[in-house]
Coordinates of C-alpha atoms and ligand atoms in Angstrom, one line a residue:
M1 CA 0.9 -25.9 3.3
N2 CA -1.0 -28.7 1.5
E3 CA -4.1 -26.5 1.7
R4 CA -2.4 -23.8 -0.3
K5 CA -4.5 -22.5 -3.1
V6 CA -3.0 -23.5 -6.5
R7 CA -1.7 -20.4 -8.2
V8 CA 0.5 -20.7 -11.3
R9 CA 1.9 -18.2 -13.6
F10 CA 3.0 -18.0 -17.2
A11 CA 5.9 -15.5 -17.2
P12 CA 7.1 -14.9 -20.7
S13 CA 9.7 -12.3 -21.6
P14 CA 8.5 -10.1 -24.4
T15 CA 11.5 -10.8 -26.7
G16 CA 9.6 -11.8 -29.8
A17 CA 6.9 -14.2 -30.9
L18 CA 5.9 -16.9 -28.5
H19 CA 7.5 -20.2 -29.6
I20 CA 5.2 -23.2 -29.8
G21 CA 7.2 -24.7 -26.8
G22 CA 6.2 -21.7 -24.8
V23 CA 2.6 -22.2 -25.8
R24 CA 2.9 -25.8 -24.4
T25 CA 4.2 -24.4 -21.1
A26 CA 1.3 -22.0 -20.9
L27 CA -1.1 -24.8 -21.7
Y28 CA 0.3 -27.2 -19.0
N29 CA 0.1 -24.4 -16.5
Y30 CA -3.5 -23.8 -17.5
L31 CA -4.5 -27.4 -17.3
F32 CA -2.9 -27.8 -13.9
A33 CA -4.6 -24.6 -12.5
K34 CA -8.0 -25.5 -13.8
Q35 CA -7.9 -29.0 -12.6
H36 CA -7.2 -27.7 -9.1
G37 CA -9.6 -24.9 -9.2
G38 CA -6.6 -22.6 -9.1
D39 CA -5.6 -19.3 -10.6
M40 CA -3.6 -18.7 -13.7
I41 CA -1.5 -15.5 -13.8
L42 CA 0.1 -13.7 -16.8
R43 CA 3.3 -12.0 -15.7
I44 CA 5.4 -10.1 -18.2
E45 CA 9.1 -10.4 -17.4
D46 CA 10.5 -7.4 -19.2
T47 CA 13.4 -6.5 -17.0
D48 CA 15.9 -6.9 -19.8
S49 CA 15.3 -3.8 -21.8
H50 CA 17.8 -4.7 -24.4
R51 CA 15.8 -7.7 -25.5
F52 CA 12.4 -6.0 -25.4
V53 CA 10.5 -6.3 -28.6
P54 CA 7.4 -4.1 -29.2
G55 CA 4.3 -6.0 -30.0
A56 CA 5.4 -9.2 -28.3
E57 CA 3.2 -8.8 -25.3
D58 CA 0.0 -8.2 -27.4
Y59 CA 1.1 -11.2 -29.5
I60 CA 1.3 -13.5 -26.5
I61 CA -2.1 -12.4 -25.2
E62 CA -3.7 -12.8 -28.6
A63 CA -2.2 -16.2 -29.2
L64 CA -3.2 -17.7 -25.9
T65 CA -6.7 -16.2 -26.1
W66 CA -7.1 -17.7 -29.6
L67 CA -6.2 -21.1 -28.1
G68 CA -8.6 -20.8 -25.2
I69 CA -5.9 -20.5 -22.6
H70 CA -7.5 -18.0 -20.2
F71 CA -5.9 -16.0 -17.4
D72 CA -7.5 -15.2 -14.1
E73 CA -5.2 -12.3 -13.5
G74 CA -2.2 -10.5 -14.9
V75 CA -1.2 -8.1 -17.5
S76 CA -4.4 -6.9 -19.3
F77 CA -6.6 -9.1 -17.0
G78 CA -6.3 -7.2 -13.7
G79 CA -6.0 -8.7 -10.2
N80 CA -5.0 -7.9 -6.7
Y81 CA -1.3 -8.7 -7.0
G82 CA -0.3 -6.2 -9.6
P83 CA 1.3 -4.5 -11.3
Y84 CA 2.0 -7.7 -13.3
R85 CA 4.6 -6.1 -15.7
Q86 CA 8.0 -6.3 -14.0
S87 CA 9.2 -3.1 -15.4
E88 CA 6.5 -1.4 -13.3
R89 CA 7.7 -3.0 -10.1
R90 CA 11.1 -1.3 -9.7
D91 CA 10.5 0.0 -6.2
I92 CA 9.4 -3.4 -4.9
Y93 CA 12.6 -5.1 -6.1
K94 CA 14.8 -2.4 -4.6
K95 CA 13.4 -3.2 -1.2
Y96 CA 14.3 -6.8 -1.6
V97 CA 17.8 -6.1 -3.0
K98 CA 18.4 -4.1 0.2
I99 CA 17.2 -7.0 2.4
L100 CA 19.8 -9.3 0.7
L101 CA 22.6 -6.7 1.1
D102 CA 21.8 -6.0 4.7
S103 CA 21.7 -9.7 5.6
G104 CA 25.0 -10.4 3.8
H105 CA 23.5 -12.7 1.2
A106 CA 24.5 -10.3 -1.6
Y107 CA 27.1 -7.7 -2.2
I108 CA 27.8 -4.8 -4.5
A109 CA 30.3 -5.2 -7.4
F110 CA 31.9 -2.4 -9.3
D111 CA 34.0 -4.4 -11.9
T112 CA 33.7 -2.8 -15.3
P113 CA 33.1 -4.9 -18.4
E114 CA 36.8 -4.3 -19.3
E115 CA 38.0 -5.5 -15.9
L116 CA 35.9 -8.6 -16.2
E117 CA 37.2 -9.3 -19.7
A118 CA 40.8 -8.9 -18.4
K119 CA 40.1 -11.5 -15.7
R120 CA 38.6 -13.9 -18.2
K121 CA 41.8 -13.6 -20.2
E122 CA 44.0 -14.1 -17.2
I123 CA 42.1 -17.0 -15.6
P124 CA 40.9 -19.9 -17.8
N125 CA 37.2 -20.6 -17.2
F126 CA 36.9 -17.6 -14.9
Q127 CA 33.8 -17.6 -12.8
Y128 CA 32.8 -14.8 -10.4
D129 CA 32.4 -16.9 -7.2
A130 CA 33.8 -17.7 -3.8
S131 CA 37.2 -18.6 -5.4
T132 CA 37.6 -15.3 -7.2
R133 CA 35.4 -12.7 -5.5
M134 CA 38.0 -11.6 -3.0
S135 CA 40.3 -10.5 -5.9
M136 CA 37.6 -8.3 -7.5
R137 CA 36.4 -4.8 -6.9
N138 CA 33.3 -5.2 -4.7
S139 CA 31.9 -4.3 -1.3
L140 CA 33.6 -7.4 0.2
T141 CA 37.1 -6.2 -0.8
L142 CA 36.6 -2.4 -0.5
S143 CA 35.9 -0.6 2.8
P144 CA 32.4 0.6 3.5
E145 CA 33.5 4.2 2.9
E146 CA 35.0 3.4 -0.4
T147 CA 31.9 1.4 -1.4
Q148 CA 29.6 4.3 -0.4
S149 CA 31.7 6.9 -2.2
L150 CA 31.7 4.8 -5.4
I151 CA 27.9 4.5 -5.2
D152 CA 27.6 8.3 -4.4
S153 CA 29.8 9.2 -7.4
E154 CA 27.1 7.4 -9.5
K155 CA 29.5 4.8 -10.6
Q156 CA 27.5 1.9 -12.1
Y157 CA 27.4 -1.3 -10.1
V158 CA 25.6 -4.6 -9.9
V159 CA 24.4 -6.6 -6.9
R160 CA 25.6 -10.2 -6.8
A161 CA 24.3 -13.2 -4.8
K162 CA 26.9 -14.5 -2.4
I163 CA 26.9 -18.2 -2.9
E164 CA 28.7 -20.3 -0.4
P165 CA 30.6 -23.2 -2.0
N166 CA 30.5 -26.9 -1.2
E167 CA 26.8 -27.3 -0.4
D168 CA 24.5 -29.8 -2.0
I169 CA 21.3 -27.9 -3.0
H170 CA 18.2 -30.0 -3.4
V171 CA 15.6 -29.1 -6.0
H172 CA 12.4 -31.1 -5.7
D173 CA 10.9 -31.4 -9.1
L174 CA 7.5 -32.9 -9.7
I175 CA 8.6 -34.4 -13.0
R176 CA 12.3 -35.2 -12.3
G177 CA 12.2 -36.0 -8.7
E178 CA 15.1 -34.8 -6.6
V179 CA 17.8 -32.9 -8.5
V180 CA 20.9 -32.3 -6.5
I181 CA 23.4 -29.6 -7.5
N182 CA 26.6 -28.6 -5.7
S183 CA 26.8 -24.9 -5.0
S184 CA 30.4 -24.8 -6.0
I185 CA 29.4 -24.9 -9.7
L186 CA 27.2 -21.8 -9.3
D187 CA 28.5 -18.3 -9.9
D188 CA 27.6 -15.2 -7.9
K189 CA 24.8 -14.3 -10.2
V190 CA 23.9 -10.7 -10.9
L191 CA 20.6 -9.9 -9.2
Y192 CA 20.4 -6.2 -9.8
K193 CA 21.9 -3.5 -12.1
S194 CA 22.2 0.1 -11.1
A195 CA 22.4 1.2 -14.7
D196 CA 18.7 0.6 -15.4
E197 CA 17.6 0.3 -11.8
L198 CA 16.2 -3.1 -12.5
P199 CA 16.7 -6.5 -11.1
T200 CA 17.7 -9.4 -13.3
Y201 CA 15.4 -12.3 -14.1
H202 CA 16.4 -14.3 -11.0
L203 CA 15.6 -11.8 -8.4
A204 CA 12.4 -10.4 -10.0
N205 CA 11.2 -14.0 -10.7
I206 CA 11.6 -15.1 -7.1
V207 CA 10.3 -12.0 -5.5
D208 CA 7.2 -12.0 -7.7
D209 CA 6.5 -15.7 -7.3
H210 CA 6.6 -15.1 -3.5
L211 CA 4.5 -11.9 -3.5
M212 CA 2.0 -13.3 -6.0
E213 CA 1.7 -16.4 -3.8
V214 CA 2.6 -18.7 -6.7
S215 CA 2.2 -22.4 -5.6
H216 CA 3.7 -24.2 -8.6
V217 CA 6.3 -23.1 -11.0
I218 CA 5.8 -25.1 -14.2
R219 CA 8.3 -24.0 -16.9
G220 CA 10.7 -25.2 -19.5
E221 CA 13.7 -27.4 -18.8
E222 CA 16.0 -24.5 -19.9
W223 CA 15.3 -23.0 -16.5
L224 CA 16.3 -26.0 -14.4
P225 CA 19.9 -24.7 -14.1
S226 CA 18.5 -21.6 -12.4
A227 CA 16.5 -23.5 -9.9
P228 CA 19.3 -24.1 -7.3
L229 CA 19.9 -20.3 -7.1
H230 CA 16.2 -19.8 -6.8
V231 CA 16.1 -22.3 -3.9
L232 CA 18.9 -20.4 -2.2
L233 CA 17.2 -17.1 -2.7
Y234 CA 14.0 -18.5 -1.0
R235 CA 16.3 -19.4 1.9
F236 CA 18.0 -16.1 2.0
F237 CA 14.7 -14.4 2.3
G238 CA 13.4 -16.9 4.8
W239 CA 10.6 -18.0 2.5
E240 CA 11.2 -21.7 2.4
D241 CA 7.8 -22.5 3.8
T242 CA 6.0 -21.0 0.9
M243 CA 8.5 -21.9 -1.8
P244 CA 6.6 -23.0 -4.9
Q245 CA 6.9 -26.6 -6.1
F246 CA 8.9 -26.9 -9.3
A247 CA 8.1 -28.8 -12.4
H248 CA 10.5 -28.5 -15.3
L249 CA 9.1 -29.7 -18.7
S250 CA 11.2 -31.5 -21.1
L251 CA 12.2 -29.9 -24.4
L252 CA 10.3 -30.1 -27.7
L253 CA 12.8 -31.8 -30.0
K254 CA 13.3 -31.5 -33.8
P255 CA 11.2 -33.9 -35.8
E256 CA 14.3 -36.1 -36.3
G257 CA 14.8 -36.1 -32.5
N258 CA 18.2 -34.6 -32.4
G259 CA 18.3 -31.4 -30.5
K260 CA 15.9 -28.6 -29.6
L261 CA 13.1 -27.6 -32.0
S262 CA 14.0 -24.2 -33.5
K263 CA 12.4 -21.7 -35.9
R264 CA 14.8 -22.9 -38.5
D265 CA 13.3 -26.5 -38.4
G266 CA 10.0 -24.9 -39.2
D267 CA 11.4 -23.0 -42.2
R268 CA 13.3 -26.1 -43.3
L269 CA 10.5 -28.6 -43.1
G270 CA 7.6 -26.2 -43.8
F271 CA 5.6 -26.0 -40.6
P272 CA 4.9 -23.1 -38.3
V273 CA 6.7 -22.9 -34.9
F274 CA 4.6 -19.9 -33.8
P275 CA 0.9 -19.9 -32.9
L276 CA 0.1 -16.8 -34.9
E277 CA 1.8 -15.3 -37.9
W278 CA 4.6 -13.0 -36.6
H279 CA 5.9 -9.9 -38.3
D280 CA 9.3 -9.2 -36.8
P281 CA 9.4 -5.4 -36.2
K282 CA 13.2 -5.3 -36.5
T283 CA 13.9 -7.4 -39.6
G284 CA 10.5 -7.2 -41.3
D285 CA 10.5 -11.0 -41.6
V286 CA 7.2 -12.7 -41.6
S287 CA 6.9 -16.2 -39.9
S288 CA 3.9 -18.4 -40.4
G289 CA 1.5 -19.2 -37.6
Y290 CA -0.8 -22.1 -36.9
R291 CA -3.8 -19.9 -37.0
E292 CA -3.1 -18.5 -40.4
S293 CA -2.1 -21.9 -41.7
G294 CA -5.6 -23.1 -41.1
Y295 CA -5.3 -25.0 -37.8
L296 CA -8.2 -25.1 -35.4
P297 CA -7.3 -23.9 -31.9
E298 CA -8.7 -27.1 -30.4
A299 CA -6.5 -29.2 -32.6
V300 CA -3.4 -27.2 -31.7
V301 CA -4.2 -27.6 -28.0
N302 CA -4.8 -31.3 -28.2
F303 CA -1.6 -31.8 -30.3
L304 CA 0.5 -29.8 -27.9
A305 CA -1.0 -31.4 -24.8
L306 CA 0.2 -34.8 -25.9
L307 CA 3.8 -33.7 -26.7
G308 CA 5.4 -34.7 -23.5
W309 CA 2.4 -35.9 -21.6
N310 CA -0.1 -38.7 -22.1
P311 CA -3.2 -39.7 -20.2
G312 CA -1.9 -43.2 -19.5
N313 CA -4.2 -44.9 -22.0
D314 CA -4.4 -44.6 -25.8
Q315 CA -7.0 -41.9 -25.9
E316 CA -5.7 -39.2 -28.3
V317 CA -8.6 -36.9 -29.2
M318 CA -9.3 -34.9 -26.1
S319 CA -11.2 -31.7 -25.6
M320 CA -9.8 -29.0 -23.3
D321 CA -12.2 -30.1 -20.5
E322 CA -11.1 -33.7 -20.9
L323 CA -7.4 -32.6 -20.8
I324 CA -8.1 -30.6 -17.6
K325 CA -9.6 -33.7 -15.9
A326 CA -6.8 -36.0 -17.0
F327 CA -3.7 -33.9 -16.8
D328 CA -1.1 -35.0 -14.4
L329 CA 2.4 -33.5 -14.0
S330 CA 3.8 -36.9 -12.8
H331 CA 2.9 -38.3 -16.2
C332 CA 5.0 -35.7 -18.0
S333 CA 8.0 -37.3 -19.7
K334 CA 11.5 -36.5 -18.5
S335 CA 13.0 -36.9 -21.9
G336 CA 12.3 -34.6 -24.8
A337 CA 9.2 -35.0 -27.1
K338 CA 9.8 -35.2 -30.8
F339 CA 7.8 -32.6 -32.7
D340 CA 5.8 -34.8 -35.0
Y341 CA 4.3 -32.3 -37.3
E342 CA 2.3 -34.9 -39.3
K343 CA 0.5 -35.7 -36.1
G344 CA -0.5 -32.1 -35.8
K345 CA -2.2 -32.4 -39.2
W346 CA -3.9 -35.6 -38.1
F347 CA -5.4 -33.8 -35.1
N348 CA -6.6 -31.0 -37.3
H349 CA -8.3 -33.5 -39.6
Q350 CA -10.0 -35.1 -36.6
Y351 CA -11.3 -31.7 -35.3
I352 CA -12.5 -30.7 -38.8
Q353 CA -14.6 -33.9 -38.8
M354 CA -16.2 -32.9 -35.5
K355 CA -17.2 -29.5 -36.7
S356 CA -20.8 -29.0 -37.9
N357 CA -21.2 -28.6 -41.6
A358 CA -22.7 -25.2 -41.0
E359 CA -19.6 -24.0 -39.2
L360 CA -17.2 -25.4 -41.7
A361 CA -19.3 -23.8 -44.5
R362 CA -18.9 -20.5 -42.7
M363 CA -15.2 -21.0 -42.6
F364 CA -15.1 -22.0 -46.3
Q365 CA -17.1 -19.0 -47.5
P366 CA -14.2 -16.5 -47.5
I367 CA -12.1 -19.0 -49.5
L368 CA -15.0 -19.3 -52.1
E369 CA -15.3 -15.6 -52.2
A370 CA -11.6 -15.2 -52.9
H371 CA -12.2 -17.4 -55.9
G372 CA -15.0 -15.2 -57.0
I373 CA -17.8 -17.5 -56.0
S374 CA -20.9 -16.6 -54.2
A375 CA -22.9 -19.7 -53.2
A376 CA -25.9 -20.3 -51.0
P377 CA -25.0 -21.3 -47.5
E378 CA -27.1 -24.5 -47.7
Y379 CA -25.3 -25.6 -50.9
V380 CA -21.9 -24.9 -49.3
E381 CA -23.0 -26.9 -46.3
K382 CA -24.0 -29.8 -48.4
V383 CA -20.7 -29.8 -50.3
V384 CA -18.7 -29.5 -47.1
G385 CA -20.6 -32.4 -45.5
M386 CA -19.7 -34.6 -48.5
M387 CA -16.0 -33.6 -48.7
K388 CA -14.8 -32.8 -45.2
D389 CA -13.5 -36.3 -44.6
R390 CA -11.0 -35.8 -47.4
V391 CA -9.2 -32.8 -45.9
S392 CA -7.1 -31.7 -43.0
F393 CA -7.6 -28.0 -43.5
V394 CA -10.6 -26.0 -44.5
K395 CA -8.6 -24.3 -47.2
D396 CA -8.0 -27.7 -48.8
L397 CA -11.7 -28.0 -49.4
W398 CA -11.2 -25.9 -52.5
D399 CA -8.8 -28.4 -54.0
V400 CA -11.2 -31.3 -53.5
A401 CA -14.5 -29.6 -54.1
S402 CA -14.1 -26.7 -56.5
F403 CA -16.0 -28.6 -59.2
F404 CA -19.1 -28.2 -57.2
F405 CA -18.9 -24.5 -57.8
V406 CA -17.2 -24.2 -61.2
A407 CA -18.2 -26.5 -64.1
P408 CA -15.3 -28.1 -65.9
T409 CA -14.3 -26.5 -69.2
E410 CA -11.4 -28.8 -69.8
Y411 CA -11.0 -32.5 -69.2
D412 CA -8.1 -34.2 -67.6
E413 CA -6.1 -35.7 -70.5
K414 CA -5.2 -39.0 -68.9
T415 CA -8.7 -39.6 -67.5
R416 CA -10.2 -38.8 -70.8
K417 CA -8.0 -41.3 -72.7
K418 CA -8.8 -44.0 -70.2
R419 CA -12.5 -43.2 -69.5
W420 CA -14.0 -41.7 -72.6
K421 CA -14.9 -44.6 -74.9
P422 CA -16.0 -44.4 -78.6
D423 CA -19.6 -45.0 -77.6
S424 CA -19.6 -42.7 -74.5
A425 CA -21.1 -39.7 -76.4
Q426 CA -24.0 -41.8 -77.6
Q427 CA -24.6 -43.4 -74.2
L428 CA -24.5 -40.2 -72.3
T429 CA -26.9 -38.6 -74.8
E430 CA -29.3 -41.4 -73.9
L431 CA -28.5 -41.0 -70.2
M432 CA -29.5 -37.4 -70.5
E433 CA -32.9 -38.4 -71.7
V434 CA -33.3 -40.8 -68.7
L435 CA -32.2 -38.1 -66.3
R436 CA -34.4 -35.4 -67.8
A437 CA -37.4 -37.6 -67.3
H438 CA -36.5 -38.6 -63.8
E439 CA -38.3 -36.9 -60.9
P440 CA -37.5 -36.3 -58.0
F441 CA -33.7 -36.0 -58.5
D442 CA -32.6 -37.5 -55.1
I443 CA -29.6 -39.8 -54.7
E444 CA -31.3 -43.1 -54.3
S445 CA -34.1 -43.0 -56.8
T446 CA -31.8 -41.5 -59.5
E447 CA -29.3 -44.2 -58.9
N448 CA -32.0 -46.9 -59.2
T449 CA -33.4 -45.5 -62.3
V450 CA -30.1 -45.1 -64.0
K451 CA -28.9 -48.6 -63.1
A452 CA -32.2 -50.1 -64.3
W453 CA -31.7 -48.3 -67.6
I454 CA -28.1 -49.5 -67.9
E455 CA -29.2 -53.0 -67.2
S456 CA -32.1 -52.9 -69.7
K457 CA -29.7 -51.7 -72.4
G458 CA -27.0 -54.2 -71.5
Y459 CA -24.4 -51.4 -71.2
H460 CA -21.3 -51.5 -69.1
L461 CA -22.0 -49.9 -65.7
G462 CA -18.4 -48.9 -65.0
N463 CA -17.9 -47.3 -68.4
I464 CA -21.0 -45.1 -68.1
M465 CA -20.2 -44.1 -64.6
N466 CA -16.7 -43.2 -65.4
A467 CA -17.6 -41.1 -68.5
T468 CA -20.3 -39.3 -66.4
R469 CA -17.8 -38.5 -63.7
L470 CA -15.4 -37.1 -66.3
A471 CA -18.3 -34.9 -67.6
L472 CA -19.4 -33.7 -64.2
V473 CA -16.0 -33.3 -62.5
G474 CA -13.5 -32.9 -65.3
E475 CA -11.4 -35.6 -63.9
G476 CA -11.6 -39.0 -62.3
K477 CA -12.0 -37.9 -58.7
G478 CA -14.9 -37.0 -56.4
P479 CA -17.6 -38.7 -54.3
H480 CA -20.3 -41.0 -55.3
I481 CA -21.8 -40.0 -58.7
F482 CA -25.3 -39.6 -57.6
D483 CA -24.3 -37.5 -54.6
I484 CA -22.8 -35.2 -57.2
T485 CA -25.8 -35.1 -59.4
E486 CA -28.1 -34.5 -56.5
A487 CA -26.0 -31.6 -55.2
L488 CA -25.6 -30.0 -58.7
G489 CA -29.3 -30.5 -59.5
K490 CA -30.8 -31.7 -62.7
E491 CA -30.2 -28.6 -64.9
E492 CA -26.5 -28.2 -64.0
S493 CA -25.9 -32.0 -64.3
L494 CA -27.5 -32.1 -67.8
R495 CA -25.6 -29.0 -68.8
R496 CA -22.3 -30.5 -67.8
I497 CA -23.0 -33.8 -69.6
Q498 CA -24.0 -32.0 -72.7
R499 CA -20.9 -29.9 -72.7
A500 CA -18.7 -33.0 -72.3
I501 CA -20.4 -34.6 -75.2
D502 CA -19.9 -31.5 -77.4
I503 CA -16.3 -31.2 -76.5
L504 CA -15.2 -34.8 -76.3
K505 CA -17.2 -36.6 -79.0
Ligands
LIG601 N1 10.8 -15.1 -18.1 C1 11.1 -16.5 -18.2 C2 10.8 -16.9 -19.6 O1 10.9 -16.2 -20.5 C3 10.3 -17.2 -17.2 C4 10.9 -18.5 -16.7 C5 10.1 -19.0 -15.5 O2 9.0 -19.4 -15.8 O3 10.6 -18.9 -14.4 O4 10.4 -18.1 -19.9

């Protein structure tokens, strides 16, 4: 059993956009699979037709592809264990429902929603289980003939698991250790519904994990309450020897730490909770996504990987390959991880710094174009190289660097009052002469020449630099002055200084 090939699955239900917590689950499955040279399967659990949302499946695939989380098999990837969409596996499940019925581990129940409702009113905390099932309308209380005739009359029914009470069920969890739950608290869960001829999540999930030879089930904590039933189902089928190992990941918590992270927290605090922008087909609502908000996929992966896991040292910036090497389920935290959105931005900043200037320039070009600017790639690269350490998002380059592309026509009032002195116009006129005569116009020699001139004249270095900056940038910000003049070039620098003199003198 130890030699078993690692096979994990990501098994979302296509009920809407994939939440960022689901992305983390997919990521942890991927890291674990790749570390062990195993397979990663995409299975779509769409047996609940009422909750099906069109577009959700494509969204999930697009989002994970964008993040570099790749599947070896599954919906849209192929493989030998298909079909991988549960709605296409009806006949398979029917066979296993019959096995449970024949072995007495399940029974057929005919109770109508109205009958169940009446019971709930009659018995406080009603639960369909060993204590109540014999007072209900099911194949345990009806004769075989009655049962068969109800089925034949096309009366709708469900199949329920027959859970024996008073037994401690042990779930071995790779993160939580041994979790023990007494079977008496479980109800006789519905496993199959004749109405749509489909199994419920529990049965389909177990049968598929078995048939697809899944070795490890890594999923969110919200599925832990289902695990005892799943353990029982493995036993009912006689599949204990190949039962997957479980690992239930702790929740992603609100930034304040109280309760589960929800879409509303994102709306409230202004950050995305979805990997890609999502257009809800029912409501028409649009929710923001990490991709459209300017996150690099590497940054999102790194950020999510460290929400609930750490490598055991203080390394934070880790590539996918490094994460694959270091990942360890036993280092996943049992308690929830606070969703620290600011940290997400920090990661994006780090990854922006690691990108080449050429690549960042390519990403910045569409933003420039949107502002009506067409600039040579080499120039954009140079600007990006100077300014990238000031931003966390490519789109923010516009805020810090637009002056490289658009000459100021107005001057920031506060800066002007403080930095433009009575003799600034005269001094900058002289400076223009110095600059005009200077060749070549590189950073170092221009700086040396200008400083020598200032010294020879006994001028105040700071005053001249500040006034020049105001002329070149329009305000008091920006990188080193001579980096700016070099990038703008002699003609443009002189033009800007002249204009400032004309307007401000
Ligand atoms: N379909 C379940 C979900 O939407 C899968 C849970 C599991 O991984 O067992 O998350």
